[in-house]
Coordinates of C-alpha atoms in Angstrom, one line a residue:
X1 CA 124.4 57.1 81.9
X2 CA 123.5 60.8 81.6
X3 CA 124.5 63.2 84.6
X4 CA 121.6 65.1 85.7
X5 CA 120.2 68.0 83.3
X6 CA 120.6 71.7 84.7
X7 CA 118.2 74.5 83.4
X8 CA 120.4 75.7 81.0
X9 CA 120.0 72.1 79.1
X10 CA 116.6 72.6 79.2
X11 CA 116.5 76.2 77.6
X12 CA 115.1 77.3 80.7
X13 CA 115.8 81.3 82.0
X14 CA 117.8 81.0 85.0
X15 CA 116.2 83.5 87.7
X16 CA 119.0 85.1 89.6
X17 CA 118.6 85.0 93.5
X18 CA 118.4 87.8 95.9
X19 CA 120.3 87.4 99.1
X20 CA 119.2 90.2 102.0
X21 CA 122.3 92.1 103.8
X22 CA 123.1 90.6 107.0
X23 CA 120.9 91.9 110.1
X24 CA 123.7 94.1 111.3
X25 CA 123.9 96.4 108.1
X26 CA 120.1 96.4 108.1
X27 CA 120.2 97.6 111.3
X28 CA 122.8 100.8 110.8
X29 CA 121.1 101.5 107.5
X30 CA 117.6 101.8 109.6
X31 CA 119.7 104.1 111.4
X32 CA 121.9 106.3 109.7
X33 CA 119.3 107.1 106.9
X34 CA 116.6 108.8 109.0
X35 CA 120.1 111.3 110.7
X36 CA 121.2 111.7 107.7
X37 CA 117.7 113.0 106.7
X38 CA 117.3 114.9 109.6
X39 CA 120.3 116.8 109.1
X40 CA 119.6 117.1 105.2
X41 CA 116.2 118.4 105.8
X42 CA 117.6 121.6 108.0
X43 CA 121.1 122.1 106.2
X44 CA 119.2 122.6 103.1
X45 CA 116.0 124.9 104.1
X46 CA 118.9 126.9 106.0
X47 CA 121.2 127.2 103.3
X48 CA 118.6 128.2 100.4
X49 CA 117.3 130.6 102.9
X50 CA 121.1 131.9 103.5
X51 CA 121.8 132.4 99.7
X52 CA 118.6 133.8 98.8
X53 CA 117.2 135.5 101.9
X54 CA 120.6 136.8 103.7
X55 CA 123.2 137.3 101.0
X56 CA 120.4 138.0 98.3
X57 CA 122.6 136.5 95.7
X58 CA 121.0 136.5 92.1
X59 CA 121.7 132.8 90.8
X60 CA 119.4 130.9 88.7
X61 CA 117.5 128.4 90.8
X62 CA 117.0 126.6 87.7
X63 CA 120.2 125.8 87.3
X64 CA 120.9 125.6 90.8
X65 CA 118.1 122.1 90.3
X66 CA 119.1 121.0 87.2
X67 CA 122.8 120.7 88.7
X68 CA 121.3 118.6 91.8
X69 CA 120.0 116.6 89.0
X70 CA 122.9 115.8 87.1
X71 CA 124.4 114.6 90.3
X72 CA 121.7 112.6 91.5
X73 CA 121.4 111.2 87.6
X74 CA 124.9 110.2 87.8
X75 CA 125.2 108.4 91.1
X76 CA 121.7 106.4 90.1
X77 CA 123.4 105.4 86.5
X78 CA 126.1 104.4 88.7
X79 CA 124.0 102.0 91.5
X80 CA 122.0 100.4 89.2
X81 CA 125.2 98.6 87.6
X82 CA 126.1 97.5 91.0
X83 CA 122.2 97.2 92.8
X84 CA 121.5 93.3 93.6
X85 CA 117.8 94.0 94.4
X86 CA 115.4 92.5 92.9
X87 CA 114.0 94.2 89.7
X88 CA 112.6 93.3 85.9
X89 CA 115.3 95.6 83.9
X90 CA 117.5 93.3 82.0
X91 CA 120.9 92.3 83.7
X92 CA 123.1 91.3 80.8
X93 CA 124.7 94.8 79.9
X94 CA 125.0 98.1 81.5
X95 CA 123.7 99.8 78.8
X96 CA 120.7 97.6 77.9
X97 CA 119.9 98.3 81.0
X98 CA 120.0 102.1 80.8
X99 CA 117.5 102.1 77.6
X100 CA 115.3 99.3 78.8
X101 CA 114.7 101.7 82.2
X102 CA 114.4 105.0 79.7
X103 CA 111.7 103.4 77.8
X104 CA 109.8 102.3 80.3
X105 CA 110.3 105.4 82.2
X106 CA 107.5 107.7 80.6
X107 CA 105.0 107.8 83.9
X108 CA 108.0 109.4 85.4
X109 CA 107.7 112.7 83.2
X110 CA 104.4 114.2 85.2
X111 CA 106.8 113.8 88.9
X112 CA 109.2 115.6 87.0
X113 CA 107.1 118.5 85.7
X114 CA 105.7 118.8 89.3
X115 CA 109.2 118.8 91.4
X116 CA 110.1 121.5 88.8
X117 CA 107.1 123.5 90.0
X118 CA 107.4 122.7 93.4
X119 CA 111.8 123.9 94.1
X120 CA 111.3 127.4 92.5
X121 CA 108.1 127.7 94.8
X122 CA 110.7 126.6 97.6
X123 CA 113.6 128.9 96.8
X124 CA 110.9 132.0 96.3
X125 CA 109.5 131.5 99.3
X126 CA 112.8 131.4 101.2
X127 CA 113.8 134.5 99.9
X128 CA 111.1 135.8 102.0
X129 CA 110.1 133.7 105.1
X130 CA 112.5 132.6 107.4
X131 CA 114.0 128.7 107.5
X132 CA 111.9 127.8 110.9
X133 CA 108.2 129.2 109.5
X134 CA 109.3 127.6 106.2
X135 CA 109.8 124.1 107.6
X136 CA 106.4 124.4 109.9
X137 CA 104.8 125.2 107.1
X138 CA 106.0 122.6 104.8
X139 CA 104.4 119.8 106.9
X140 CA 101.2 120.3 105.8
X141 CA 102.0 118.6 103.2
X142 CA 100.8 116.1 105.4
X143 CA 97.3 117.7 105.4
X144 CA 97.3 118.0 101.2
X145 CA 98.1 114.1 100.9
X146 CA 95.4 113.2 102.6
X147 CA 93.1 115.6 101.2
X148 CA 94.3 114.5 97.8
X149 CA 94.1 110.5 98.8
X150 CA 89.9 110.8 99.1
X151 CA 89.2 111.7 95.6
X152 CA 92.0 110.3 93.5
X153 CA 93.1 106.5 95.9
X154 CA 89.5 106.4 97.4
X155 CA 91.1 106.3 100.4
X156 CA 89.4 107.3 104.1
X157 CA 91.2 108.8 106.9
X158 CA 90.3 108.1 110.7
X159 CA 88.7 111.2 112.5
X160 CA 91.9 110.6 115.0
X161 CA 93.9 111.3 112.2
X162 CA 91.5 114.4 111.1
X163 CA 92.1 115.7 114.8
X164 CA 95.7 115.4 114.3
X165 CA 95.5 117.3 111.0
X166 CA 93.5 119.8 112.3
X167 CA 96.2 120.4 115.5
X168 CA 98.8 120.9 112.8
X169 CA 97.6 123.3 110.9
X170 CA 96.4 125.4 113.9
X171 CA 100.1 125.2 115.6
X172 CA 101.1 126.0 111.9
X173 CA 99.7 128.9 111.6
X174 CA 100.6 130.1 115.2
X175 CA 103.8 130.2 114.2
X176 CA 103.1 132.2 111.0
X177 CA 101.3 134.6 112.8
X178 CA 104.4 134.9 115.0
X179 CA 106.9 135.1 112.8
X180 CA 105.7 137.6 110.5
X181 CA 107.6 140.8 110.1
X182 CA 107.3 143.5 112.9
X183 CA 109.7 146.0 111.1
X184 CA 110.4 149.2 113.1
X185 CA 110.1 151.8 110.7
X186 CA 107.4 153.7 108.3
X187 CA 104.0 152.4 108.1
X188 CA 105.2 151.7 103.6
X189 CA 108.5 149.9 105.0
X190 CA 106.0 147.6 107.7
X191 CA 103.6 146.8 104.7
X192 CA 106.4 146.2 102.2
X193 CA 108.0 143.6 104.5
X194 CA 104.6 142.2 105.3
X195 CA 103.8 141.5 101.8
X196 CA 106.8 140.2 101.0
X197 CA 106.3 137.4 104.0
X198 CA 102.4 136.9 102.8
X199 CA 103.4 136.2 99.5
X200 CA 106.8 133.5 101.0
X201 CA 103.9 131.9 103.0
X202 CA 101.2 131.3 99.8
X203 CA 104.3 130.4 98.1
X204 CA 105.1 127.6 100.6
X205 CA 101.3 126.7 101.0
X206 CA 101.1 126.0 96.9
X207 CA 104.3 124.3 97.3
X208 CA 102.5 122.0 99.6
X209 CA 99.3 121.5 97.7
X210 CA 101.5 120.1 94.4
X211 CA 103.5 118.0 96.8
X212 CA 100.3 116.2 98.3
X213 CA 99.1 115.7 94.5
X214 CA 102.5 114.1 93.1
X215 CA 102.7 111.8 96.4
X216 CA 99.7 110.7 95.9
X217 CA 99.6 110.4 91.9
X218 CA 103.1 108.5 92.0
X219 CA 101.8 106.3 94.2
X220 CA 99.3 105.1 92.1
X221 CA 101.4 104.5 89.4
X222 CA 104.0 102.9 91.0
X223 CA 101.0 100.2 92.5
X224 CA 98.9 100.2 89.6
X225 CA 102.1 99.3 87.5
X226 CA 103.3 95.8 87.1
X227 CA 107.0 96.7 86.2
X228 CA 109.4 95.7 89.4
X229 CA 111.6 98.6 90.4
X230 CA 114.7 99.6 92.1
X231 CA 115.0 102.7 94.2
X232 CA 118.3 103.9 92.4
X233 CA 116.2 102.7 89.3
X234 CA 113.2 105.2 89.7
X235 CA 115.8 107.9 90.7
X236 CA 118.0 107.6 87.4
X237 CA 114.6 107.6 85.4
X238 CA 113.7 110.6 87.5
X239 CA 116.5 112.5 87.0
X240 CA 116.6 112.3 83.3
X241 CA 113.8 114.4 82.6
X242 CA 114.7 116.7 85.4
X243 CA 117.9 117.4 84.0
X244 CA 116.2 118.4 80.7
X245 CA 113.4 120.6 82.0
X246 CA 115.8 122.8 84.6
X247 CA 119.0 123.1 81.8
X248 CA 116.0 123.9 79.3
X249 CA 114.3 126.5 81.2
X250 CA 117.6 127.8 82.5
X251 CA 118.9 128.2 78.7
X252 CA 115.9 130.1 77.8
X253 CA 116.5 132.5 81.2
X254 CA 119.9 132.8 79.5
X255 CA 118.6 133.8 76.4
X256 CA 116.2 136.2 77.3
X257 CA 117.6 137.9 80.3
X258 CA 121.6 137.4 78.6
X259 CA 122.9 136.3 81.9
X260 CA 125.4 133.4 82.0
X261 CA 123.9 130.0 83.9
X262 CA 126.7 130.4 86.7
X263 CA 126.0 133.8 87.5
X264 CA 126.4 134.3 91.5
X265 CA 127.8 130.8 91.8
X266 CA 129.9 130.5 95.1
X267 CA 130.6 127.5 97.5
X268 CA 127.3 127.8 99.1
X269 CA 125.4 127.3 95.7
X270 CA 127.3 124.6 94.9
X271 CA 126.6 122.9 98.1
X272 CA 123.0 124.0 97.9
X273 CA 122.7 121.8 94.5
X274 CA 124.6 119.2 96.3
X275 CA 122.1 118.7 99.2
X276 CA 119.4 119.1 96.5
X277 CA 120.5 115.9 94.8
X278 CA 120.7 113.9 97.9
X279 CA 117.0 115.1 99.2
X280 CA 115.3 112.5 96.9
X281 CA 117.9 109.7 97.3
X282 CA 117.7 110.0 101.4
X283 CA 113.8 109.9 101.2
X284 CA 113.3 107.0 99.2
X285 CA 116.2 105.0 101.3
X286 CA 114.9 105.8 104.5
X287 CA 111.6 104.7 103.3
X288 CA 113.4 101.5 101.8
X289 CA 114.8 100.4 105.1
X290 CA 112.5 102.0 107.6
X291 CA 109.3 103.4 107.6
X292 CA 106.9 107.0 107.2
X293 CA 107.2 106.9 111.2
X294 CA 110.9 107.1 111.3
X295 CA 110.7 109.3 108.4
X296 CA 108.4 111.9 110.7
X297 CA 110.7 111.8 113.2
X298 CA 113.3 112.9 111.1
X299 CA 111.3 115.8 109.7
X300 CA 110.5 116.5 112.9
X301 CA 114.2 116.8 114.6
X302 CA 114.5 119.2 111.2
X303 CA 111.9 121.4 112.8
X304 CA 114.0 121.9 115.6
X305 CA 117.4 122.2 113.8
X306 CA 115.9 125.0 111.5
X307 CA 113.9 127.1 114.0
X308 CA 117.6 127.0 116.6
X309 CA 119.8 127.3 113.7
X310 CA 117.6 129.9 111.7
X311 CA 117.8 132.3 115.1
X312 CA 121.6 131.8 116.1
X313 CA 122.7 132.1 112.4
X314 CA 120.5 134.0 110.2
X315 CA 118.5 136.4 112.7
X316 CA 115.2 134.1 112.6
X317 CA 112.1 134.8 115.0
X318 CA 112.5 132.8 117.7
X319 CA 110.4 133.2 121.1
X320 CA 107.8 131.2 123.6
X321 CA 104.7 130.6 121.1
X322 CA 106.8 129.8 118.1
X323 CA 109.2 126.7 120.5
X324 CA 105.1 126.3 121.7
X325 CA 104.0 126.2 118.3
X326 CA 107.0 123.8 117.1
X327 CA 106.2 121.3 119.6
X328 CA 102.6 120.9 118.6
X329 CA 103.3 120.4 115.2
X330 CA 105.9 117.6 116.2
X331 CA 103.3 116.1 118.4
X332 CA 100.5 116.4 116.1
X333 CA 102.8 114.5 113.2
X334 CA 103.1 111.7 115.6
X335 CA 99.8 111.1 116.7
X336 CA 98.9 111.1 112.6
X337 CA 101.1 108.5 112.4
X338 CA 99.7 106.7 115.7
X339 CA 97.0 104.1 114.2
X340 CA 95.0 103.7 117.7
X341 CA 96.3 100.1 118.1
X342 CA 97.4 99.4 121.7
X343 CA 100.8 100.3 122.3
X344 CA 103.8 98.1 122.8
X345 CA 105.6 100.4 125.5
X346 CA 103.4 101.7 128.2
X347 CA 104.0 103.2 131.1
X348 CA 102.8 100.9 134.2
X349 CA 100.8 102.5 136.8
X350 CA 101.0 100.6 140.1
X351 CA 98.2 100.9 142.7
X352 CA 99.2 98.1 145.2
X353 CA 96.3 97.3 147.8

């Protein structure tokens, strides 16, 4: 008598199982992501803005990026090997692995161009505008998603989400208008250093249109393609090309301008391409275990971080209408993200007869 037959007899692929961390891990990880966000978000708009706008140091931010890369690249390579999620890249060798997600990484070459675009915007428009403005200014990137969602996802967006939109960008540029430059000194001197913070903010504000077009686009492709995933997984494939396109334009800085890549390297640098590594990863995990609300609260505690930090630390403008102007924007981020459903907390008001 023959002992039952396992799939393996059969010639059948055995699927391998994914088992979900225990509720207690998921439940810190929902937690320490969005902090460690928070905290990421404002330690690395301050520090660019240090290195650039305060000790004017002349580094290469192409290098600067294409370091963050090569860290990010290598801690992806590394948590793929060991990720248990769920995912179609092959599982029987590390480095089948790496070329199967290589080849199958090509729609990741467009988000890489763009994020090239979009850090030198960033680190030329530190160099010019303070972290606090810089920060306001970035969440309208909120407004360019949604522009960029109705002609490329045919999506709609509610008028109480257009409301909110049109809050933001009102408190947004409050703040702008306060912040700028109110130089004491000759009327060349007040329209140098006003030019200088015109040309930080429409840096910022192109910075901001690219972002809402590669949220958008990636999301497209990452729905429209049937391939399963990994967050590590996307980041290695992201990385890649990054790390080609900063070292390549950073070699042909080198060769034109003959300046070594690690001119006006300090600690500070190096901790600037440090945070710049763990921007992306952060993101996407907080995404992975939480949500875009937690995620706006996070950006939103950066707000504060950066405008109190930016003032005690690196003489940033800090008075009644730009704290006024911070708190709209913060409030106008959460009622974006505040669908109209009824809400599970109220506060009861008691009229007893």
């Amino acid at each position: 008598m023959s002992g039952p037959i396992s799939p393996l007899d059969k010639g059948e692929k055995v699927i391998d199982v994914y088992e979900p961390p225990p509720a207690w891990r998921v439940t810190f990880l929902k937690v320490i992501f969005p902090a460690l966000l928070c905290v990421e978000f404002a330690a690395y708009t301050l520090l660019r803005r240090y290195t650039k706008g305060v000790l004017l140091l002349e580094y290469s931010s192409s290098t600067v990026l294409g370091m963050a890369e090569v860290i990010k690249f290598g801690m992806s390579a590394f948590m793929v090997t060991i990720d248990t999620e769920p995912s179609d890249s092959p599982r029987d060798g590390v480095m089948k692995k790496y070329w199967w997600l290589l080849v199958n990484s090509s729609k990741m070459v467009v988000p890489a161009v763009i994020f090239l675009i979009m850090n030198i915007l960033t680190f030329g428009s530190l160099a010019r505008i303070d972290a606090g403005t810089f920060t306001a200014i970035a969440q309208l990137k909120i407004l360019s998603t949604a522009l960029m969602m109705l002609p490329i996802m045919r999506k709609s967006v509610s008028w109480r989400r257009w409301r909110a939109l049109l809050i933001l960008t009102l408190s947004v540029t409050l703040i702008s208008y306060q912040a700028r430059p109110k130089s004491e000194g000759t009327s060349e001197k007040q329209i140098a250093d006003l030019g200088s913070f015109v040309v930080g903010i429409i840096l910022e504000l192109m910075e901001v249109i690219l972002s809402g077009f590669s949220t958008v686009y990636v999301e497209k492709v990452l729905k429209s393609s049937d391939q399963k995933q990994t967050v590590w997984e996307r980041n290695f494939q992201l990385a890649f090309y990054s790390m080609f396109i900063y070292f390549g334009i950073a070699y042909q800085q080198t060769t034109m301008q003959g300046i070594p890549m690690g001119t006006g390297w300090d600690w500070s640098v190096m901790l600037v391409a440090f945070l710049g590594a763990m921007a992306g990863i952060l993101v996407a995990l907080s995404l992975k275990y939480t949500d875009s609300i937690v995620k706006t609260l996070a950006t939103s505690g950066a707000i504060l971080l950066t405008t109190l930090f930016g003032w005690i630390y690196l003489s940033g403008p800090l008075d009644f209408p730009i704290l006024l102007g911070s708190g709209i924007v913060i409030i106008s981020l959460l009622n974006y993200q505040d669908d109209g459903s009824e809400d599970k907390f109220t506060i009861p008001i008691c009229c007893h007869q």
